[in-house]
Amino acid sequence: MNKSRLIFFAFLFFTIITKANVIVVNGLTHKFSGVSGQTFKGEVILINPTSIDQRVIFSLNEALYNCETGRTFVEKAAHINSSTTWFNGSVLEKVLAPKEKFIYKFSITIPNDALLKGSYWTTLMVDVDKPVRKEVSKGIGLSTKMRYAIRLLTDVNLMDDVALDFKQIELKPESQKNKRKLTVKIFNESLFIENVKLSLEVYDFNGNKILMSKTQRLSVFPNVCRDFNIDVSNLKKGDYKCIVLADSREEFTGVNVDLKID
């Protein structure tokens, strides 16, 4: 019998999920910053809120980023920013008793290489092995499992100046009627991950500011694009002057934009 498995990924910064078999309580992004040869110690805190045993399996995946497909997880892939070989975690699996709290401890050691510079990363996958639900339909077995992807990010040696570029700014309609958004594609030219927030200022023909909007702060990985969306549905038909600012590490990169709403 052919079986297909649907795996649902949980990418939440705070995972208080009442129906989850196992909960990660201290976040899904862990960031370290240091110099060549330095070792960091970290931990992932898990809780089994259920009344039955839960088997948890730990593994490492590579997260690949590019402008076309965004983020992809693979078990093995060579890329210059991988820190997988720097990782040390002795536990491969653990059975959590009902209501048990478990602290998964790990370390990351930066190689003693003075030439290393930039952001490096690996992803710790936490799979809850006990199926949440099983079904059989027309000869196809389906099982759903909980998987957490925990990002382990390491900045090595002195950071460069922020180097962000506006690759594309495009007005796009939303699926809802009379909704539209301004999509800004940001490219990170530096060696380091940048946490970027965009702000948009819109001025009418008379120079009056009629809209000020900001995005959430998002990570843009080295030599990768990321789209930021700003809602401009409240703008009436007409021509506008806009200023778009990208903020990372309190350094700002800006561009002037002419915007026409039809």
XYZ file of C-alpha atoms in Angstrom, residues 32 57 66 190 215:
5
model
C 24.520 33.862 19.037
C 13.212 12.968 17.746
C 16.907 32.315 -2.474
C 26.035 41.985 3.212
C 5.929 46.626 8.615
